[in-house]
Coordinates of C-alpha atoms in Angstrom, one line a residue:
M1 CA -62.3 -62.3 -18.1
L2 CA -59.0 -61.9 -20.0
A3 CA -56.6 -59.2 -18.8
D4 CA -52.9 -58.3 -18.8
K5 CA -50.5 -58.8 -15.9
A6 CA -51.2 -55.3 -14.7
Y7 CA -54.6 -56.4 -13.5
D8 CA -53.2 -59.3 -11.4
A9 CA -54.6 -58.4 -8.0
D10 CA -56.4 -60.5 -5.4
R11 CA -59.3 -57.9 -5.0
I12 CA -59.9 -57.9 -8.8
R13 CA -60.0 -61.7 -8.8
A14 CA -62.3 -61.8 -5.8
S15 CA -64.7 -59.3 -7.4
L16 CA -64.9 -61.3 -10.5
R17 CA -65.4 -64.5 -8.6
E18 CA -68.4 -62.9 -6.7
K19 CA -69.9 -62.0 -10.1
G20 CA -69.5 -65.6 -11.3
A21 CA -66.7 -64.8 -13.8
F22 CA -63.4 -66.6 -14.3
A23 CA -60.3 -64.4 -14.2
N24 CA -57.7 -65.6 -16.7
I25 CA -54.9 -63.1 -15.9
P26 CA -51.2 -64.1 -16.1
P27 CA -49.6 -63.9 -12.6
K28 CA -46.9 -61.4 -12.0
A29 CA -43.4 -62.8 -11.5
N30 CA -43.2 -61.6 -7.9
R31 CA -46.5 -63.3 -6.9
R32 CA -46.2 -65.9 -4.1
S33 CA -49.2 -68.1 -4.9
K34 CA -49.7 -68.5 -8.6
P35 CA -53.4 -68.9 -9.5
Y36 CA -54.6 -71.1 -12.4
F37 CA -53.9 -69.5 -15.8
S38 CA -54.7 -70.9 -19.3
T39 CA -52.0 -69.9 -21.8
W40 CA -54.2 -71.2 -24.7
L41 CA -57.1 -69.0 -23.7
Y42 CA -54.7 -66.0 -23.3
R43 CA -53.3 -66.6 -26.8
E44 CA -56.8 -66.7 -28.3
R45 CA -57.3 -63.2 -26.9
N46 CA -54.8 -62.0 -29.5
L47 CA -57.4 -62.7 -32.3
I48 CA -59.9 -60.4 -30.6
E49 CA -57.3 -57.7 -30.1
R50 CA -56.2 -57.9 -33.8
F51 CA -59.9 -57.7 -34.9
F52 CA -60.5 -54.5 -32.9
S53 CA -57.2 -53.1 -34.3
K54 CA -58.5 -53.7 -37.8
L55 CA -61.9 -52.4 -37.0
K56 CA -60.3 -49.1 -35.8
H57 CA -59.1 -48.5 -39.4
F58 CA -62.7 -47.7 -40.3
R59 CA -63.0 -44.0 -39.7
R60 CA -66.7 -43.9 -38.8
V61 CA -66.1 -46.6 -36.1
A62 CA -62.8 -45.1 -34.8
T63 CA -64.2 -41.6 -34.3
R64 CA -67.7 -42.7 -33.3
Y65 CA -69.1 -40.6 -36.1
D66 CA -72.6 -42.0 -35.5
K67 CA -74.0 -40.7 -32.2
L68 CA -77.0 -43.1 -32.0
A69 CA -76.2 -46.5 -30.7
E70 CA -78.2 -48.3 -33.4
N71 CA -76.3 -46.5 -36.2
F72 CA -73.0 -47.2 -34.5
L73 CA -73.8 -50.9 -34.1
A74 CA -74.9 -51.0 -37.8
M75 CA -71.6 -49.5 -38.9
V76 CA -69.6 -51.9 -36.7
Q77 CA -71.5 -54.8 -38.3
L78 CA -70.9 -53.5 -41.8
A79 CA -67.2 -53.1 -41.1
S80 CA -67.0 -56.6 -39.5
M81 CA -68.6 -58.1 -42.6
R82 CA -66.2 -56.3 -44.8
L83 CA -63.3 -57.6 -42.8
W84 CA -64.7 -61.1 -42.8
L85 CA -65.2 -61.0 -46.6
R86 CA -61.7 -59.8 -47.1
V87 CA -60.3 -62.8 -45.2
Y88 CA -62.8 -65.2 -46.9
E89 CA -62.0 -64.0 -50.4
S90 CA -58.3 -64.3 -49.9
T91 CA -58.6 -68.0 -48.8
A92 CA -61.0 -69.1 -51.5

């Protein structure tokens, strides 16, 4: 699980460990024991955040215009394809 420094707490890390997940959370500056943290993985998180930021520009996705989950998922997929095509066309 990727999270910000605000979620750096032992109980959150323990809960994730119980569920079999790995917590990649940057340690706070005042933390005594610094747990393992992958800076590369944390940087890759930025790509996901930027994708969701671009996805929110599509009005039907941002306002959850479609109430049925299937229709909403279809709209997210269409918007994702449009974003992918925009990137693909600009590099070709």
